[in-house]
Amino acid sequence: MIQINNLKKEFKQGKSNIQVLKNVDLEIQEGEFVAIMGPSGAGKSTLLQLLAGLDVPTEGEIIINNNYLHEMSERERTIFRRRNIGLVFQNYQLLPNLTVEENIAFPLHADGKSSKDKMYVITELLESVGLSDFENTKPNLLSGGQQQRVAIARALVNNPSVLLADEPTGNLDRNTAEDTLNLMTKFNHQYNQTIIMVTHDIFSAGFADRILLFKDGEVDQSISRKEENYAKYMANFMA
Ligand SMILES: Nc1ncnc2c1ncn2[C@@H]1O[C@H](COP(=O)(O)OP(=O)(O)O)[C@@H](O)[C@H]1O
Ligand SMILES: [Mg+2]
């Protein structure tokens, strides 16, 4: 479970401070798929950075599966991230000089797994993202959707409990976005991975169990698929 208590994040801008996250309180269950929406500048990416331990809060607590992120040193956060967090970005961020297989394997280098175990994991991941025939291909020869599937496989190679995705379908057309989201949903169900996905697109958000709407650094609305007014909410959004 992820608990966020009274979270604040300020950045210095010249002589003044801007409050990007003002007061975020959130609880996200293990295995939950949450979509975060909201206007540009609302602090969505900042929240993911804090959850990944790539930056530290100005105030407040982030507790992921009983690990107190806000109390860790930078080194502890790095180790925590390696073992527990998978990251996916809008622009894939693959290494262009490495093959598909090498990109997926990349996070394993920091780990002490045997090469036999590594091979097994990579073969299985290549298969489940539908890229078995492309293991020796360089990323720039792949379509956007294929590249994002490589990025998802790489994010999952250490079997993280939490997948953080910042606009993962932002560069993809509708059909490719749908394939990508189906894949994420499959992993979410199969491994009970918690997914937190930032998206601009209500169609993508519709794959999540719950949609959080951020506004001015705070959670403005939270609507779960199970709630009665979910369908009405979605219809309003689409209109
Ligand atoms: N490292 C940083 N230094 C200064 N300001 C930042 C930094 N990161 C983000 N910001 C500012 O914080 C605000 C929120 O950014 P961000 O979290 O990227 O919003 P969103 O992802 O919702 O569009 C923006 O005004 C942005 O300029
Ligand atoms: Mg952003």
PDB file of C-alpha atoms and ligand atoms in Angstrom:
ATOM      1  CA  MET A   1       0.000   0.000   0.000  1.00  0.00           C
ATOM      2  CA  ILE A   2       1.100   3.554  -0.736  1.00  0.00           C
ATOM      3  CA  GLN A   3       0.376   6.275   1.811  1.00  0.00           C
ATOM      4  CA  ILE A   4       0.976   9.916   1.109  1.00  0.00           C
ATOM      5  CA  ASN A   5       0.471  12.223   4.054  1.00  0.00           C
ATOM      6  CA  ASN A   6       0.391  15.987   3.983  1.00  0.00           C
ATOM      7  CA  LEU A   7       2.798  16.073   1.061  1.00  0.00           C
ATOM      8  CA  LYS A   8       4.225  19.409  -0.004  1.00  0.00           C
ATOM      9  CA  LYS A   9       6.772  20.244  -2.678  1.00  0.00           C
ATOM     10  CA  GLU A  10       8.194  23.683  -3.335  1.00  0.00           C
ATOM     11  CA  PHE A  11      10.660  24.786  -5.982  1.00  0.00           C
ATOM     12  CA  LYS A  12      12.732  27.931  -5.875  1.00  0.00           C
ATOM     13  CA  GLN A  13      11.969  30.304  -8.685  1.00  0.00           C
ATOM     14  CA  GLY A  14      14.267  33.290  -8.508  1.00  0.00           C
ATOM     15  CA  LYS A  15      13.857  34.690  -5.031  1.00  0.00           C
ATOM     16  CA  SER A  16      10.445  33.212  -4.367  1.00  0.00           C
ATOM     17  CA  ASN A  17       9.220  29.670  -3.892  1.00  0.00           C
ATOM     18  CA  ILE A  18       6.517  28.069  -5.972  1.00  0.00           C
ATOM     19  CA  GLN A  19       4.317  25.528  -4.251  1.00  0.00           C
ATOM     20  CA  VAL A  20       3.836  22.734  -6.738  1.00  0.00           C
ATOM     21  CA  LEU A  21       2.248  20.234  -4.356  1.00  0.00           C
ATOM     22  CA  LYS A  22       0.330  21.970  -1.621  1.00  0.00           C
ATOM     23  CA  ASN A  23      -1.223  19.325   0.516  1.00  0.00           C
ATOM     24  CA  VAL A  24      -1.631  15.884  -0.945  1.00  0.00           C
ATOM     25  CA  ASP A  25      -3.176  13.092   1.100  1.00  0.00           C
ATOM     26  CA  LEU A  26      -3.649   9.823  -0.688  1.00  0.00           C
ATOM     27  CA  GLU A  27      -3.921   6.123  -0.094  1.00  0.00           C
ATOM     28  CA  ILE A  28      -3.391   3.702  -2.951  1.00  0.00           C
ATOM     29  CA  GLN A  29      -4.032   0.011  -2.405  1.00  0.00           C
ATOM     30  CA  GLU A  30      -1.703  -2.766  -3.490  1.00  0.00           C
ATOM     31  CA  GLY A  31      -2.671  -3.847  -7.000  1.00  0.00           C
ATOM     32  CA  GLU A  32      -4.706  -0.743  -7.673  1.00  0.00           C
ATOM     33  CA  PHE A  33      -4.482   0.937 -11.099  1.00  0.00           C
ATOM     34  CA  VAL A  34      -4.804   4.694 -10.627  1.00  0.00           C
ATOM     35  CA  ALA A  35      -4.895   7.348 -13.328  1.00  0.00           C
ATOM     36  CA  ILE A  36      -3.876  10.907 -12.500  1.00  0.00           C
ATOM     37  CA  MET A  37      -5.315  13.670 -14.640  1.00  0.00           C
ATOM     38  CA  GLY A  38      -5.275  17.434 -14.441  1.00  0.00           C
ATOM     39  CA  PRO A  39      -4.040  20.531 -16.240  1.00  0.00           C
ATOM     40  CA  SER A  40      -0.446  21.060 -17.251  1.00  0.00           C
ATOM     41  CA  GLY A  41       1.583  22.344 -14.321  1.00  0.00           C
ATOM     42  CA  ALA A  42      -0.711  20.760 -11.712  1.00  0.00           C
ATOM     43  CA  GLY A  43       2.201  18.837 -10.196  1.00  0.00           C
ATOM     44  CA  LYS A  44       1.492  15.375 -11.634  1.00  0.00           C
ATOM     45  CA  SER A  45       5.012  14.617 -12.843  1.00  0.00           C
ATOM     46  CA  THR A  46       6.431  16.054  -9.635  1.00  0.00           C
ATOM     47  CA  LEU A  47       4.351  13.582  -7.636  1.00  0.00           C
ATOM     48  CA  LEU A  48       5.694  10.658  -9.689  1.00  0.00           C
ATOM     49  CA  GLN A  49       9.268  11.904  -9.198  1.00  0.00           C
ATOM     50  CA  LEU A  50       8.713  11.943  -5.437  1.00  0.00           C
ATOM     51  CA  LEU A  51       7.139   8.476  -5.474  1.00  0.00           C
ATOM     52  CA  ALA A  52      10.144   7.188  -7.440  1.00  0.00           C
ATOM     53  CA  GLY A  53      12.481   8.702  -4.875  1.00  0.00           C
ATOM     54  CA  LEU A  54      14.119  10.810  -7.583  1.00  0.00           C
ATOM     55  CA  ASP A  55      13.412  13.942  -5.580  1.00  0.00           C
ATOM     56  CA  VAL A  56      12.489  14.644  -1.962  1.00  0.00           C
ATOM     57  CA  PRO A  57       9.395  16.326  -0.534  1.00  0.00           C
ATOM     58  CA  THR A  58       9.592  19.718   1.148  1.00  0.00           C
ATOM     59  CA  GLU A  59       7.272  18.363   3.813  1.00  0.00           C
ATOM     60  CA  GLY A  60       5.153  15.291   4.438  1.00  0.00           C
ATOM     61  CA  GLU A  61       5.411  11.528   4.199  1.00  0.00           C
ATOM     62  CA  ILE A  62       5.579   8.933   1.453  1.00  0.00           C
ATOM     63  CA  ILE A  63       5.256   5.378   2.689  1.00  0.00           C
ATOM     64  CA  ILE A  64       5.430   2.570   0.121  1.00  0.00           C
ATOM     65  CA  ASN A  65       4.851  -0.939   1.476  1.00  0.00           C
ATOM     66  CA  ASN A  66       6.059   0.158   4.905  1.00  0.00           C
ATOM     67  CA  ASN A  67       9.182   1.833   3.514  1.00  0.00           C
ATOM     68  CA  TYR A  68       9.486   5.427   4.702  1.00  0.00           C
ATOM     69  CA  LEU A  69      10.802   7.114   1.567  1.00  0.00           C
ATOM     70  CA  HIS A  70      10.937  10.588   3.102  1.00  0.00           C
ATOM     71  CA  GLU A  71      13.365   9.330   5.762  1.00  0.00           C
ATOM     72  CA  MET A  72      15.821   7.635   3.383  1.00  0.00           C
ATOM     73  CA  SER A  73      19.185   8.885   2.214  1.00  0.00           C
ATOM     74  CA  GLU A  74      19.745   9.324  -1.507  1.00  0.00           C
ATOM     75  CA  ARG A  75      21.583   6.011  -1.682  1.00  0.00           C
ATOM     76  CA  GLU A  76      18.786   4.201   0.166  1.00  0.00           C
ATOM     77  CA  ARG A  77      16.271   5.725  -2.220  1.00  0.00           C
ATOM     78  CA  THR A  78      18.281   4.528  -5.211  1.00  0.00           C
ATOM     79  CA  ILE A  79      18.348   0.978  -3.886  1.00  0.00           C
ATOM     80  CA  PHE A  80      14.666   1.178  -2.992  1.00  0.00           C
ATOM     81  CA  ARG A  81      13.815   2.400  -6.503  1.00  0.00           C
ATOM     82  CA  ARG A  82      15.843  -0.335  -8.166  1.00  0.00           C
ATOM     83  CA  ARG A  83      14.004  -3.053  -6.253  1.00  0.00           C
ATOM     84  CA  ASN A  84      10.495  -1.660  -6.043  1.00  0.00           C
ATOM     85  CA  ILE A  85       9.729   0.856  -8.757  1.00  0.00           C
ATOM     86  CA  GLY A  86       9.332   0.596 -12.528  1.00  0.00           C
ATOM     87  CA  LEU A  87       9.303   3.798 -14.574  1.00  0.00           C
ATOM     88  CA  VAL A  88       7.771   4.466 -17.978  1.00  0.00           C
ATOM     89  CA  PHE A  89       7.852   7.810 -19.806  1.00  0.00           C
ATOM     90  CA  GLN A  90       6.090   9.404 -22.749  1.00  0.00           C
ATOM     91  CA  ASN A  91       9.220   9.390 -24.933  1.00  0.00           C
ATOM     92  CA  TYR A  92      10.242   5.776 -24.086  1.00  0.00           C
ATOM     93  CA  GLN A  93      13.822   6.756 -23.135  1.00  0.00           C
ATOM     94  CA  LEU A  94      15.437   3.686 -24.630  1.00  0.00           C
ATOM     95  CA  LEU A  95      19.182   3.536 -25.186  1.00  0.00           C
ATOM     96  CA  PRO A  96      19.639   3.838 -28.967  1.00  0.00           C
ATOM     97  CA  ASN A  97      22.890   1.882 -29.209  1.00  0.00           C
ATOM     98  CA  LEU A  98      21.558  -1.150 -27.377  1.00  0.00           C
ATOM     99  CA  THR A  99      19.328  -3.863 -28.822  1.00  0.00           C
ATOM    100  CA  VAL A 100      15.812  -4.501 -27.552  1.00  0.00           C
ATOM    101  CA  GLU A 101      17.083  -7.344 -25.389  1.00  0.00           C
ATOM    102  CA  GLU A 102      19.964  -5.258 -23.982  1.00  0.00           C
ATOM    103  CA  ASN A 103      17.598  -2.387 -23.193  1.00  0.00           C
ATOM    104  CA  ILE A 104      15.294  -4.706 -21.259  1.00  0.00           C
ATOM    105  CA  ALA A 105      18.242  -6.289 -19.450  1.00  0.00           C
ATOM    106  CA  PHE A 106      19.832  -2.963 -18.590  1.00  0.00           C
ATOM    107  CA  PRO A 107      18.393  -2.557 -15.038  1.00  0.00           C
ATOM    108  CA  LEU A 108      19.609  -6.052 -14.159  1.00  0.00           C
ATOM    109  CA  HIS A 109      23.270  -5.042 -14.377  1.00  0.00           C
ATOM    110  CA  ALA A 110      23.030  -3.309 -11.022  1.00  0.00           C
ATOM    111  CA  ASP A 111      21.579  -6.502  -9.554  1.00  0.00           C
ATOM    112  CA  GLY A 112      23.309  -9.677  -8.488  1.00  0.00           C
ATOM    113  CA  LYS A 113      21.164 -12.195 -10.383  1.00  0.00           C
ATOM    114  CA  SER A 114      22.745 -15.119 -12.226  1.00  0.00           C
ATOM    115  CA  SER A 115      22.816 -14.860 -16.012  1.00  0.00           C
ATOM    116  CA  LYS A 116      20.611 -17.954 -16.286  1.00  0.00           C
ATOM    117  CA  ASP A 117      17.890 -16.290 -14.201  1.00  0.00           C
ATOM    118  CA  LYS A 118      18.302 -13.126 -16.231  1.00  0.00           C
ATOM    119  CA  MET A 119      17.903 -14.954 -19.538  1.00  0.00           C
ATOM    120  CA  TYR A 120      14.730 -16.605 -18.336  1.00  0.00           C
ATOM    121  CA  VAL A 121      13.140 -13.333 -17.208  1.00  0.00           C
ATOM    122  CA  ILE A 122      14.043 -11.544 -20.428  1.00  0.00           C
ATOM    123  CA  THR A 123      12.801 -14.321 -22.697  1.00  0.00           C
ATOM    124  CA  GLU A 124       9.512 -14.374 -20.816  1.00  0.00           C
ATOM    125  CA  LEU A 125       9.135 -10.586 -20.925  1.00  0.00           C
ATOM    126  CA  LEU A 126       9.958 -10.407 -24.641  1.00  0.00           C
ATOM    127  CA  GLU A 127       7.228 -12.930 -25.221  1.00  0.00           C
ATOM    128  CA  SER A 128       4.632 -11.220 -23.073  1.00  0.00           C
ATOM    129  CA  VAL A 129       5.150  -7.854 -24.775  1.00  0.00           C
ATOM    130  CA  GLY A 130       5.046  -9.567 -28.186  1.00  0.00           C
ATOM    131  CA  LEU A 131       8.595  -8.731 -29.255  1.00  0.00           C
ATOM    132  CA  SER A 132      10.312 -12.129 -29.326  1.00  0.00           C
ATOM    133  CA  ASP A 133      11.287 -11.632 -32.970  1.00  0.00           C
ATOM    134  CA  PHE A 134      12.937  -8.286 -32.260  1.00  0.00           C
ATOM    135  CA  GLU A 135      15.406  -9.132 -29.513  1.00  0.00           C
ATOM    136  CA  ASN A 136      18.429  -8.115 -31.603  1.00  0.00           C
ATOM    137  CA  THR A 137      16.820  -5.053 -33.192  1.00  0.00           C
ATOM    138  CA  LYS A 138      17.808  -1.475 -32.317  1.00  0.00           C
ATOM    139  CA  PRO A 139      14.966   0.664 -30.942  1.00  0.00           C
ATOM    140  CA  ASN A 140      14.955   3.232 -33.777  1.00  0.00           C
ATOM    141  CA  LEU A 141      13.820   0.532 -36.200  1.00  0.00           C
ATOM    142  CA  LEU A 142      10.675  -0.077 -34.137  1.00  0.00           C
ATOM    143  CA  SER A 143       7.340   1.734 -34.185  1.00  0.00           C
ATOM    144  CA  GLY A 144       6.370   3.992 -31.273  1.00  0.00           C
ATOM    145  CA  GLY A 145       4.078   1.345 -29.838  1.00  0.00           C
ATOM    146  CA  GLN A 146       6.803  -1.298 -30.034  1.00  0.00           C
ATOM    147  CA  GLN A 147       9.301   1.032 -28.379  1.00  0.00           C
ATOM    148  CA  GLN A 148       6.884   1.697 -25.548  1.00  0.00           C
ATOM    149  CA  ARG A 149       6.447  -2.078 -25.115  1.00  0.00           C
ATOM    150  CA  VAL A 150      10.227  -2.410 -24.772  1.00  0.00           C
ATOM    151  CA  ALA A 151      10.165   0.381 -22.180  1.00  0.00           C
ATOM    152  CA  ILE A 152       7.402  -1.411 -20.260  1.00  0.00           C
ATOM    153  CA  ALA A 153       9.341  -4.682 -20.335  1.00  0.00           C
ATOM    154  CA  ARG A 154      12.433  -2.855 -19.053  1.00  0.00           C
ATOM    155  CA  ALA A 155      10.376  -1.250 -16.283  1.00  0.00           C
ATOM    156  CA  LEU A 156       9.134  -4.692 -15.222  1.00  0.00           C
ATOM    157  CA  VAL A 157      12.384  -6.641 -15.426  1.00  0.00           C
ATOM    158  CA  ASN A 158      13.064  -6.344 -11.693  1.00  0.00           C
ATOM    159  CA  ASN A 159       9.483  -7.329 -10.902  1.00  0.00           C
ATOM    160  CA  PRO A 160       8.678  -4.040  -9.137  1.00  0.00           C
ATOM    161  CA  SER A 161       5.627  -3.752  -6.925  1.00  0.00           C
ATOM    162  CA  VAL A 162       4.853  -0.286  -8.291  1.00  0.00           C
ATOM    163  CA  LEU A 163       4.817   0.887 -11.903  1.00  0.00           C
ATOM    164  CA  LEU A 164       4.905   4.667 -12.407  1.00  0.00           C
ATOM    165  CA  ALA A 165       3.989   5.820 -15.906  1.00  0.00           C
ATOM    166  CA  ASP A 166       4.115   9.476 -16.974  1.00  0.00           C
ATOM    167  CA  GLU A 167       1.874   9.925 -20.021  1.00  0.00           C
ATOM    168  CA  PRO A 168       2.895   6.538 -21.469  1.00  0.00           C
ATOM    169  CA  THR A 169       0.418   6.834 -24.353  1.00  0.00           C
ATOM    170  CA  GLY A 170       1.084  10.528 -25.054  1.00  0.00           C
ATOM    171  CA  ASN A 171       2.937   9.834 -28.302  1.00  0.00           C
ATOM    172  CA  LEU A 172       0.786   6.935 -29.476  1.00  0.00           C
ATOM    173  CA  ASP A 173      -2.258   6.785 -31.743  1.00  0.00           C
ATOM    174  CA  ARG A 174      -5.528   5.483 -30.322  1.00  0.00           C
ATOM    175  CA  ASN A 175      -5.100   1.827 -31.396  1.00  0.00           C
ATOM    176  CA  THR A 176      -1.516   1.595 -30.227  1.00  0.00           C
ATOM    177  CA  ALA A 177      -2.458   3.343 -26.978  1.00  0.00           C
ATOM    178  CA  GLU A 178      -5.171   0.741 -26.451  1.00  0.00           C
ATOM    179  CA  ASP A 179      -2.701  -2.134 -27.000  1.00  0.00           C
ATOM    180  CA  THR A 180      -0.280  -0.523 -24.541  1.00  0.00           C
ATOM    181  CA  LEU A 181      -2.976  -0.024 -21.902  1.00  0.00           C
ATOM    182  CA  ASN A 182      -4.221  -3.586 -22.345  1.00  0.00           C
ATOM    183  CA  LEU A 183      -0.677  -4.762 -21.757  1.00  0.00           C
ATOM    184  CA  MET A 184      -0.351  -2.657 -18.602  1.00  0.00           C
ATOM    185  CA  THR A 185      -3.728  -3.953 -17.383  1.00  0.00           C
ATOM    186  CA  LYS A 186      -2.584  -7.526 -18.041  1.00  0.00           C
ATOM    187  CA  PHE A 187       0.544  -7.051 -15.909  1.00  0.00           C
ATOM    188  CA  ASN A 188      -1.523  -5.265 -13.272  1.00  0.00           C
ATOM    189  CA  HIS A 189      -3.784  -8.316 -12.953  1.00  0.00           C
ATOM    190  CA  GLN A 190      -1.115 -10.970 -13.427  1.00  0.00           C
ATOM    191  CA  TYR A 191       1.396  -9.679 -10.873  1.00  0.00           C
ATOM    192  CA  ASN A 192      -0.897  -7.510  -8.729  1.00  0.00           C
ATOM    193  CA  GLN A 193       1.364  -4.601  -9.592  1.00  0.00           C
ATOM    194  CA  THR A 194       0.224  -1.189  -8.433  1.00  0.00           C
ATOM    195  CA  ILE A 195       0.089   1.223 -11.378  1.00  0.00           C
ATOM    196  CA  ILE A 196       0.068   4.991 -11.138  1.00  0.00           C
ATOM    197  CA  MET A 197      -0.329   6.540 -14.558  1.00  0.00           C
ATOM    198  CA  VAL A 198      -0.421  10.218 -15.449  1.00  0.00           C
ATOM    199  CA  THR A 199      -2.471  10.895 -18.556  1.00  0.00           C
ATOM    200  CA  HIS A 200      -4.125  13.759 -20.415  1.00  0.00           C
ATOM    201  CA  ASP A 201      -6.505  11.455 -22.114  1.00  0.00           C
ATOM    202  CA  ILE A 202      -9.789  10.280 -20.601  1.00  0.00           C
ATOM    203  CA  PHE A 203      -9.794   7.234 -22.891  1.00  0.00           C
ATOM    204  CA  SER A 204      -6.526   6.070 -21.303  1.00  0.00           C
ATOM    205  CA  ALA A 205      -7.750   6.990 -17.821  1.00  0.00           C
ATOM    206  CA  GLY A 206     -10.770   4.740 -18.417  1.00  0.00           C
ATOM    207  CA  PHE A 207      -8.510   1.689 -18.074  1.00  0.00           C
ATOM    208  CA  ALA A 208      -7.776   2.554 -14.436  1.00  0.00           C
ATOM    209  CA  ASP A 209      -9.695   1.453 -11.330  1.00  0.00           C
ATOM    210  CA  ARG A 210      -9.735   5.036 -10.118  1.00  0.00           C
ATOM    211  CA  ILE A 211      -9.187   8.492 -11.570  1.00  0.00           C
ATOM    212  CA  LEU A 212      -7.656  11.277  -9.504  1.00  0.00           C
ATOM    213  CA  LEU A 213      -8.056  14.803 -10.746  1.00  0.00           C
ATOM    214  CA  PHE A 214      -5.263  17.153  -9.684  1.00  0.00           C
ATOM    215  CA  LYS A 215      -5.728  20.899  -9.564  1.00  0.00           C
ATOM    216  CA  ASP A 216      -3.303  23.499  -8.226  1.00  0.00           C
ATOM    217  CA  GLY A 217      -1.160  20.976  -6.405  1.00  0.00           C
ATOM    218  CA  GLU A 218      -4.001  19.175  -4.671  1.00  0.00           C
ATOM    219  CA  VAL A 219      -6.295  16.237  -5.318  1.00  0.00           C
ATOM    220  CA  ASP A 220      -9.470  17.916  -6.507  1.00  0.00           C
ATOM    221  CA  GLN A 221     -11.555  14.802  -7.227  1.00  0.00           C
ATOM    222  CA  SER A 222     -11.270  11.058  -6.879  1.00  0.00           C
ATOM    223  CA  ILE A 223     -13.656   8.776  -8.691  1.00  0.00           C
ATOM    224  CA  SER A 224     -13.577   5.013  -8.655  1.00  0.00           C
ATOM    225  CA  ARG A 225     -14.942   2.719 -11.330  1.00  0.00           C
ATOM    226  CA  LYS A 226     -17.116   1.069  -8.686  1.00  0.00           C
ATOM    227  CA  GLU A 227     -18.935   4.288  -7.824  1.00  0.00           C
ATOM    228  CA  GLU A 228     -22.414   4.777  -9.201  1.00  0.00           C
ATOM    229  CA  ASN A 229     -21.669   8.135 -10.780  1.00  0.00           C
ATOM    230  CA  TYR A 230     -18.562   6.882 -12.628  1.00  0.00           C
ATOM    231  CA  ALA A 231     -20.370   6.432 -15.962  1.00  0.00           C
ATOM    232  CA  LYS A 232     -21.926   9.876 -15.696  1.00  0.00           C
ATOM    233  CA  TYR A 233     -18.561  11.378 -14.799  1.00  0.00           C
ATOM    234  CA  MET A 234     -16.909   9.761 -17.823  1.00  0.00           C
ATOM    235  CA  ALA A 235     -19.751  10.866 -20.117  1.00  0.00           C
ATOM    236  CA  ASN A 236     -19.375  14.440 -18.893  1.00  0.00           C
ATOM    237  CA  PHE A 237     -15.652  14.296 -19.471  1.00  0.00           C
ATOM    238  CA  MET A 238     -16.055  13.025 -23.024  1.00  0.00           C
ATOM    239  CA  ALA A 239     -18.663  15.691 -23.853  1.00  0.00           C
TER     240      ALA A 239
HETATM  241  N1  LIG B   1      12.933  20.889 -10.909  1.00  0.00           N
HETATM  242  C1  LIG B   1      12.068  21.940 -10.958  1.00  0.00           C
HETATM  243  N2  LIG B   1      12.476  23.186 -10.640  1.00  0.00           N
HETATM  244  C2  LIG B   1      11.633  24.225 -10.686  1.00  0.00           C
HETATM  245  N3  LIG B   1      10.327  24.135 -11.009  1.00  0.00           N
HETATM  246  C3  LIG B   1       9.868  22.921 -11.349  1.00  0.00           C
HETATM  247  C4  LIG B   1      10.699  21.762 -11.331  1.00  0.00           C
HETATM  248  N4  LIG B   1       9.952  20.683 -11.686  1.00  0.00           N
HETATM  249  C5  LIG B   1       8.719  21.172 -11.915  1.00  0.00           C
HETATM  250  N5  LIG B   1       8.647  22.489 -11.710  1.00  0.00           N
HETATM  251  C6  LIG B   1       7.456  23.348 -11.836  1.00  0.00           C
HETATM  252  O1  LIG B   1       6.426  22.738 -11.097  1.00  0.00           O
HETATM  253  C7  LIG B   1       5.167  22.889 -11.736  1.00  0.00           C
HETATM  254  C8  LIG B   1       4.502  21.540 -11.898  1.00  0.00           C
HETATM  255  O2  LIG B   1       5.247  20.760 -12.809  1.00  0.00           O
HETATM  256  P1  LIG B   1       4.871  19.261 -13.170  1.00  0.00           P
HETATM  257  O3  LIG B   1       4.866  18.431 -11.954  1.00  0.00           O
HETATM  258  O4  LIG B   1       5.789  18.865 -14.271  1.00  0.00           O
HETATM  259  O5  LIG B   1       3.370  19.428 -13.702  1.00  0.00           O
HETATM  260  P2  LIG B   1       2.486  18.445 -14.587  1.00  0.00           P
HETATM  261  O6  LIG B   1       3.204  17.168 -14.772  1.00  0.00           O
HETATM  262  O7  LIG B   1       1.198  18.326 -13.849  1.00  0.00           O
HETATM  263  O8  LIG B   1       2.278  19.176 -15.894  1.00  0.00           O
HETATM  264  C9  LIG B   1       5.436  23.607 -13.043  1.00  0.00           C
HETATM  265  O9  LIG B   1       5.134  24.970 -12.855  1.00  0.00           O
HETATM  266  C10 LIG B   1       6.913  23.404 -13.268  1.00  0.00           C
HETATM  267  O10 LIG B   1       7.467  24.470 -13.965  1.00  0.00           O
HETATM  268 MG    MG B   2       3.916  16.214 -16.460  1.00  0.00          MG
END
